[in-house]
Structure formats: structure tokens, C-alpha cells
Coordinates of C-alpha atoms in Angstrom, one line a residue:
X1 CA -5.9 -23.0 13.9
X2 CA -7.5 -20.9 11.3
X3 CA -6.9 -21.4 8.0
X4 CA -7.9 -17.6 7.2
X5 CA -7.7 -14.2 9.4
X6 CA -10.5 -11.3 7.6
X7 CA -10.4 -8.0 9.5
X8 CA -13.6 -6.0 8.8
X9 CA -13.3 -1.7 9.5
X10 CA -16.5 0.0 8.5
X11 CA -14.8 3.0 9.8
X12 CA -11.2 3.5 9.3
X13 CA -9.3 6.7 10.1
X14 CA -6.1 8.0 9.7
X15 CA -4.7 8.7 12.8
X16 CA -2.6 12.0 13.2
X17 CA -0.1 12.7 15.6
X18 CA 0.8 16.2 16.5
X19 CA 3.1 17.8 18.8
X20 CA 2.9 20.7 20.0
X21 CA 5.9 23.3 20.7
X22 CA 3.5 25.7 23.3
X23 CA 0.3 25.6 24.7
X24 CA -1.2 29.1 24.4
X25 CA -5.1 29.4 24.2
X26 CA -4.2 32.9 23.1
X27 CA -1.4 32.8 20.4
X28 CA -1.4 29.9 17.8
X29 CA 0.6 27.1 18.9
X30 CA 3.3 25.9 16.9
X31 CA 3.5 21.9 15.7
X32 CA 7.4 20.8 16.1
X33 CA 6.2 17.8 14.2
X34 CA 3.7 15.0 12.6
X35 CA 3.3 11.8 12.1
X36 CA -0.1 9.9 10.0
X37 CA -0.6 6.0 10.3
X38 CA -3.4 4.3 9.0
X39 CA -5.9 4.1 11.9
X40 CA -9.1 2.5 13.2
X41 CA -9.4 -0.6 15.3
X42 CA -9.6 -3.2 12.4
X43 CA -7.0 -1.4 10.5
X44 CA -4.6 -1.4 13.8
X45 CA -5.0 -4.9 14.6
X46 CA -4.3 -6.3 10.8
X47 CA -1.1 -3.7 11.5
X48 CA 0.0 -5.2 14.5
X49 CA -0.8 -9.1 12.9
X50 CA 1.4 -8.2 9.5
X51 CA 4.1 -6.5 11.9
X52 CA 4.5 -9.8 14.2
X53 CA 4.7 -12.0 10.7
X54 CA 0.8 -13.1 10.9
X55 CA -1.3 -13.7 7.7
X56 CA -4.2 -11.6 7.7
X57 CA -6.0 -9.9 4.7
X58 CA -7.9 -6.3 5.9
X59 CA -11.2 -5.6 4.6
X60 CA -13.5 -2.5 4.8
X61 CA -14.9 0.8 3.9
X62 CA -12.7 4.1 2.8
X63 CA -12.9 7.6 1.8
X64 CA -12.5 7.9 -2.0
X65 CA -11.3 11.5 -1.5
X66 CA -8.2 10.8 0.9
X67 CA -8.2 6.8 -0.5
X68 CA -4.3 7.0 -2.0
X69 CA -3.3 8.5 1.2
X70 CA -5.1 5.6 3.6
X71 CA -4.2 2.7 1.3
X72 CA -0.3 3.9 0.7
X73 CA 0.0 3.8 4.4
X74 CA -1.4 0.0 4.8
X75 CA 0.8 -0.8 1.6
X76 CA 4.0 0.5 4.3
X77 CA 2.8 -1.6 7.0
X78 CA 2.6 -4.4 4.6
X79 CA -0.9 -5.2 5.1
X80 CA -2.9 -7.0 2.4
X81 CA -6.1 -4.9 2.2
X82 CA -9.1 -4.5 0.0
X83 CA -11.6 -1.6 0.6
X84 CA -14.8 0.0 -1.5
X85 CA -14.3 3.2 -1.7
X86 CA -17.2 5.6 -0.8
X87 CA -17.8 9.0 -1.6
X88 CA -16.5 11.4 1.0
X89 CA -12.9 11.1 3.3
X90 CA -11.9 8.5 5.9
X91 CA -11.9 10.4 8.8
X92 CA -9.1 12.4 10.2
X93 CA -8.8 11.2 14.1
X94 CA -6.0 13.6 16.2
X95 CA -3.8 13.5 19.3
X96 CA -2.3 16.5 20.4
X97 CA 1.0 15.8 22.5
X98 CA 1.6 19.1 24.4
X99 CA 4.5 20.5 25.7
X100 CA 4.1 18.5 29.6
X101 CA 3.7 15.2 27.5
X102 CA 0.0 15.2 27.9
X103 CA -2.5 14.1 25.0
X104 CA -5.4 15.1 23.8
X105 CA -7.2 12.5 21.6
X106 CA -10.1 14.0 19.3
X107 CA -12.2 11.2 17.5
X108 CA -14.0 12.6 14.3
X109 CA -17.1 10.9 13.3
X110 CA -17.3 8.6 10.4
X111 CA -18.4 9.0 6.7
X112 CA -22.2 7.7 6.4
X113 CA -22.2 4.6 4.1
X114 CA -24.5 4.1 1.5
X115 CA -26.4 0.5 0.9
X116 CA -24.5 -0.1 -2.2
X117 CA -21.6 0.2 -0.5
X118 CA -22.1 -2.3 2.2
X119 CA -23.6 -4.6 -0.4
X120 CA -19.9 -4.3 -1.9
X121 CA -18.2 -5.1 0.8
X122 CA -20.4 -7.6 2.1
X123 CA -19.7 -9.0 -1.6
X124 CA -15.8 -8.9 -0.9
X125 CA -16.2 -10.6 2.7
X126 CA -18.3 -13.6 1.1
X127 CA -15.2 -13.7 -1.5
X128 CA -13.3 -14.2 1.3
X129 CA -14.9 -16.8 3.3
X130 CA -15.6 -18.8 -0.1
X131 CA -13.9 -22.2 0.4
X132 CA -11.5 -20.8 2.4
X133 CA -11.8 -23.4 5.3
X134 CA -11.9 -22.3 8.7
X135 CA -12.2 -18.4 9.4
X136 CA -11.7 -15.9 12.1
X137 CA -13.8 -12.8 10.8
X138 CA -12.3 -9.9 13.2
X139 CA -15.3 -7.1 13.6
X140 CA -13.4 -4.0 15.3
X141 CA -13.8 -0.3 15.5
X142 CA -16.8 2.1 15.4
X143 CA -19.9 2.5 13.5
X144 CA -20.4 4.3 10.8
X145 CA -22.2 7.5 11.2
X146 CA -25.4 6.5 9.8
X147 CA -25.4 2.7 10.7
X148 CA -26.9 1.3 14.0
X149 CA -25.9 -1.0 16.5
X150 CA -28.6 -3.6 15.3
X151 CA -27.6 -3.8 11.5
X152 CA -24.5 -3.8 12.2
X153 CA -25.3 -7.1 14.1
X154 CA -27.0 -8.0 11.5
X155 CA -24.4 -7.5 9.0
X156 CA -22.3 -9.6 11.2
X157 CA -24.4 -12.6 11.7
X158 CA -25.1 -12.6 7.7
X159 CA -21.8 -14.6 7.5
X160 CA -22.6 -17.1 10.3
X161 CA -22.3 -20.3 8.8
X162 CA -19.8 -23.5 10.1
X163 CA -16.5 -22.8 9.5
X164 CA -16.8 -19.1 10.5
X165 CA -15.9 -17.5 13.8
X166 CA -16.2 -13.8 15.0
X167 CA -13.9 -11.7 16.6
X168 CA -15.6 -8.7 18.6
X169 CA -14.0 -5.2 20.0
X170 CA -16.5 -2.9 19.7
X171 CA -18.0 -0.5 22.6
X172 CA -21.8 -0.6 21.7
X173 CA -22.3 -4.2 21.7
X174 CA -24.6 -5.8 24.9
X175 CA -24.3 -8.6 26.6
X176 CA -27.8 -9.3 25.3
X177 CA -25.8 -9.4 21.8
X178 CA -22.4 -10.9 22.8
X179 CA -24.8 -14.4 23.9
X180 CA -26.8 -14.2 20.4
X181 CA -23.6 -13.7 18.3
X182 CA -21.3 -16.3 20.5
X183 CA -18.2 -15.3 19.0
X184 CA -14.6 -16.6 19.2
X185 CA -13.6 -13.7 21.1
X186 CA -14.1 -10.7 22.6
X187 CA -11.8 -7.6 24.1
X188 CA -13.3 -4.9 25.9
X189 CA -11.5 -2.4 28.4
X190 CA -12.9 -1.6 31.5
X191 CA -15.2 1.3 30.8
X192 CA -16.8 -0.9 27.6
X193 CA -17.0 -3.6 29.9
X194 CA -19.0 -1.7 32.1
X195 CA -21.3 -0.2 29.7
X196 CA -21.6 -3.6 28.1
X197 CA -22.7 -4.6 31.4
X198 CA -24.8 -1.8 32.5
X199 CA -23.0 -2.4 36.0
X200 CA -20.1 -0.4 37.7
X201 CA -17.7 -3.6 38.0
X202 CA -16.5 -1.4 41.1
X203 CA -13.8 -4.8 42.0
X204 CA -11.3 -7.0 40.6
X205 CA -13.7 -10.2 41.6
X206 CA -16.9 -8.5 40.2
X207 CA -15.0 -8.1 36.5
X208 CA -13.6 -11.4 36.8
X209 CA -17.1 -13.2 37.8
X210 CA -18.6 -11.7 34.4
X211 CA -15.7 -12.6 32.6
X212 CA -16.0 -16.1 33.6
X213 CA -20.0 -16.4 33.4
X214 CA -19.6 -15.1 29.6
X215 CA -17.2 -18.2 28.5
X216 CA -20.9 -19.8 28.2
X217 CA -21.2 -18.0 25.3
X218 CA -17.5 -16.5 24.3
X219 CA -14.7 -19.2 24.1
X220 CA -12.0 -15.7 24.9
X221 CA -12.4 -12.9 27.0
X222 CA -9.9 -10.6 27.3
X223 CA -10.7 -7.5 29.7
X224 CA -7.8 -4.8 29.2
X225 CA -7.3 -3.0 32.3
X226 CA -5.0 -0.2 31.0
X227 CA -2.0 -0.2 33.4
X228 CA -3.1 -2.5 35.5
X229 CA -2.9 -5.3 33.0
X230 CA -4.9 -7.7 32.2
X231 CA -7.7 -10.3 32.9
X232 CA -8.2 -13.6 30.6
X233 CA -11.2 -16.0 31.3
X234 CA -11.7 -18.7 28.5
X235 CA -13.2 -22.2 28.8
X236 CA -10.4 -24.1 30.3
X237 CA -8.5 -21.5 31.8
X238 CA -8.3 -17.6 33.3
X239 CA -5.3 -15.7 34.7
X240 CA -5.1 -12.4 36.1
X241 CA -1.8 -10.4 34.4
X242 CA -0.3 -7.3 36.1
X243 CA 2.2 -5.0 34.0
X244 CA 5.1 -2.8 34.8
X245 CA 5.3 0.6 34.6
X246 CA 6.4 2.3 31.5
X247 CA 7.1 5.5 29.9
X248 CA 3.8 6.3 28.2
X249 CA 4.7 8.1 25.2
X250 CA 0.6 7.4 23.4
X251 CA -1.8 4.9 24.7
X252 CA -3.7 5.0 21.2
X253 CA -4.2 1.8 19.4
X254 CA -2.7 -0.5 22.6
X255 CA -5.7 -2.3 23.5
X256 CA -5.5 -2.9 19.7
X257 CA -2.4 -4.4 19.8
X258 CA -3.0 -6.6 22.8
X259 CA -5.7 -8.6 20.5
X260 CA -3.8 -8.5 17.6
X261 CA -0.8 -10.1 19.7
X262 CA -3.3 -12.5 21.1
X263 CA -4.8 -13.8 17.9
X264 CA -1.2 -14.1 16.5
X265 CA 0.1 -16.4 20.0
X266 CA -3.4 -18.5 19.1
X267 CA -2.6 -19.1 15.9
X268 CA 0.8 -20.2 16.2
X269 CA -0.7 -22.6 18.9
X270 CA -0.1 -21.2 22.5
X271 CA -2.3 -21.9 25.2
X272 CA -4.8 -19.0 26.0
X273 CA -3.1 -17.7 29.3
X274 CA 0.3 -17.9 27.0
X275 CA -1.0 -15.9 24.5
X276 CA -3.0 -13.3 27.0
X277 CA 0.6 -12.8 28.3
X278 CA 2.1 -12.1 25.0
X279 CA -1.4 -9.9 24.4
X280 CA -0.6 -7.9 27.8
X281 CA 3.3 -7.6 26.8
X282 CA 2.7 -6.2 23.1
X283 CA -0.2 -3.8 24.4
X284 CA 2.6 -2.6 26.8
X285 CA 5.3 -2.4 24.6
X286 CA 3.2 -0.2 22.4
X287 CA 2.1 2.4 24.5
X288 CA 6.2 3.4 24.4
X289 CA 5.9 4.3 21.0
X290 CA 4.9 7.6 19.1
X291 CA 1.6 7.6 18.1
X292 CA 0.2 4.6 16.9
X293 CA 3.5 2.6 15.8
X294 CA 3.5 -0.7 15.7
X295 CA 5.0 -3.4 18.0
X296 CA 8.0 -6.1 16.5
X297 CA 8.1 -9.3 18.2
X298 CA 11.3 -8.5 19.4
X299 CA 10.1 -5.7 21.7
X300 CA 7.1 -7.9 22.6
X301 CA 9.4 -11.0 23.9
X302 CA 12.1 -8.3 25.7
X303 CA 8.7 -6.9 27.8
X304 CA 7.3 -9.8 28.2
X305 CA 9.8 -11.3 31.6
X306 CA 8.7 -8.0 33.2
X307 CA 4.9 -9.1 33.6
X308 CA 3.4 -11.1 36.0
X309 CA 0.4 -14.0 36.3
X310 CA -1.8 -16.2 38.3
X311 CA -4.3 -18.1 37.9
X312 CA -8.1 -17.3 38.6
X313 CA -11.2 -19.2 38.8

């Protein structure tokens, strides 16, 4: 379908795992162990792509000060990447597994960017696009700290030109936006969907209605519903996915891996609702693994006979 697949993180992280051996708000606790993986939405979704045997090239902005560290672990995961590096560190984001299982996730705000640097990378992205045929251009993740929801639209829409399509996950995006940039796709959870829509979506058939009044403008919408699975409305179709239940070991990076899954059944030329399924079974599959490990498609295709579907309209 796409001759190219870009991601684009303005604000990567590297995600660190701990767990802990007490919890004692008192005493220091003890870490039993650690694990880093190169983090971020972008970055997880080229992660998941390059784990289930995808093509995909990640693109973006790092920390020169912890740079070797970020860009070994994408070399481990396989994933072609090519980031400026700025002056200061990729942020450091944490979950803190205590001793009852629970998690903690602490999200550490991003390194400002500087003009030149965006002029670099949006000198690598043009690279990119440059002849390349048709493109999906995935735009994922947080902003930077001193960027704002409008120029980073703007940013976005610089690269609008035939050929290209956009990819969205981002929380901060309105549906005032979503029907001026019309992208490909888009894949918020609830709560974004919600603030997207500055209404309380308080049933199923209220999140579904949206869902299927945005394919005017979005030719995907994926709605993750956490545990509860899944909601896909596209042009021609919509389906309504329910999950099992699962050991939840981390939840981080699973709504990640449910678009990167997504994209990957798309490209290889399955019909939406097929590819929603496979979506729903790989963002499943991964919340069972430490951290934010990545899926293989063998673990996606044993889930994937335990979920559920039908049809909406």
C-alpha cells in the first residue's frame, strides 16, 4: 500500500523499568532489578513495525548527552533511525513495579528544541519523502517542552503534498485539527478521545457515533478501550472488538503497539476490521510483557483466536 513508512518522535524517551523489592516511604527501597528500552510513542511503534518484519525508517529529535545510549537501543531492536541531536538528554520516563504488582508511571517532560533543530529534521523528513512514492508519515508522542500544539500542526501540514498521508496519536490534537489535517489515521484511547472531543463519551454508542462521523475526514479510527478492547470505524467498515483477560505485567507502550500492529496488517493488505483485530491482539499480547518489550508475530497470532468481533454501523 505504501511504498514508504517515516515515523516522526519530537520527543523520545528512554523508558526505565524498575522493580521494587519494598515499599517503605520511610527507609529507601531496594530495586531487585532494571530494564531501559528506547521509549516514546514514535519510537515504540517503529519498534513494534521492525519486530513484526515491517519496513519502517524512525525519524526525530534526541538528546546529544545520553544519544549513544538511545540510539544503541533502536540499533537492538533493529530499527533504522536517523535523529538530530540537540543539546541536552532525551528524557528519562519511569515505572516503578512495587512489591503488590502495581505501577507507578512518572512521565518527565521533554528537552526544548531549538529552530535549527527542527529545521534539521524537517530537512531529513523532506529527504525522506523525496521521490519516494507513496508515504505514510506517522506523527506520535508528545510535544516538546517549548513547542505548541499549533506549530506542531504546522510542522505537520508542511509536508502535505499528494503522495503523503499522516498518521496521528497524539493527545492534544482537536477535532477542529483532526478535520483540517484529514489524515490516514488516527488512534486515540478513551480519555484522549474525550478530551479531543470536549464531551464525556459516557456510552459505547456515543464513542462509536463520533468514531463514525470522523471517517468524513479520517479514512481509520481506532479508539483503544484499554481492557475492554477495541472500536474500529473506517469508510467501508467498523467493528466493535472485545479482549480477554490477561496477566497485566505493564500496560506502557500497548496502545502503541496496537497501531503499529495495525499499520503492519494494512500494509501487507488486510481489510481494516482484519487488521483492527490483529491491532487489538498485539496491544494485548503486550501488556504481558515486562516493561515495554516488544510483541513477535507469533504471540500476536496465538492471542488473537481469544478475541472477539462484530460489526457496527
Amino acid at each position: 500500500m505504501f511504498d514508504k513508512i517515516v515515523t516522526i518522535s519530537l520527543s523520545p524517551a528512554l523508558d526505565v523499568t524498575i522493580w521494587l523489592q519494598t515499599m517503605d516511604f520511610s527507609e529507601p527501597n531496594r530495586a531487585v532489578r532494571e530494564k531501559v528500552f528506547a521509549g516514546g510513542k514514535a519510537v515504540n511503534i517503529s519498534r513494534v513495525m521492525a519486530s513484526l518484519g515491517m519496513p519502517v525508517k524512525a525519524l526525530g529529535l534526541c538528546g546529544a548527552e545520553n544519544s549513544r545510549r538511545f540510539l544503541s537501543l533502536l540499533d537492538e531492536d533493529r530499527v533504522p533511525h536517523d535523529f538530530v541531536q540537540l543539546h541536552g538528554a532525551t528524557r528519562e520516563n519511569l515505572t516503578i513495579v512495587i512489591p503488590d504488582q502495581r505501577i507507578l508511571k512518572i512521565n518527565r517532560e521533554g528537552f526544548p528544541v531549538s529552530i535549527d533543530g527542527m529545521k534539521q529534521l524537517r530537512a531529513k523528513v523532506e529527504e525522506e519523502i523525496r521521490d519516494a512514492g507513496k508515504v505514510l508519515l506517522i506523527f506520535a508522542g508528545s510535544l516538546p517542552a517549548n513547542l505548541t500544539p499549533d506549530s506542531y500542526k504546522a510542522f505537520l501540514l508542511s509536508f502535505r503534498r499528494e503522495g503523503v498521508y499522516f498518521a496521528l496519536d497524539n493527545a492534544f490534537f482537536h477535532l477542529s485539527d483532526i478535520v483540517e489535517i484529514q489524515p490516514f489515521l488516527i488512534k486515540p484511547n478513551l480519555l484522549e478521545f474525550r478530551q479531543m472531543s470536549g464531551s464525556d463519551l459516557r456510552t459505547e454508542q456515543s464513542i462509536i457515533k463520533l468514531a463514525r462521523s470522523l471517517t468524513a475526514h479520517v479514512e481509520h479510527v481506532l479508539v483503544s478501550l484499554g481492557a475492554k478492547g477495541m472500536i474500529y470505524a473506517g469508510q467501508e467498515s467498523g467493528c466493535r472488538i472485545h479482549t480477554p483477560q490477561v496477566p497485566v505485567r505493564s500496560t506502557v507502550g500497548a496502545g502503541d503497539t496496537a497501531l503499529g500492529a495495525f499499520l503492519c496488517a494494512i500494509q501487507e493488505g488486510k481489510s481494516p476490521c482484519e487488521a483492527a483485530m490483529l491491532g487489538a491482539a498485539a496491544g494485548t499480547s503486550s501488556v504481558m510483557l515486562e516493561g515495554t518489550g516488544v510483541v513477535t508475530r507469533e504471540m500476536v497470532e496465538e492471542m488473537l483466536p481469544r478475541l472477539t468481533s462484530k460489526s457496527i454501523r
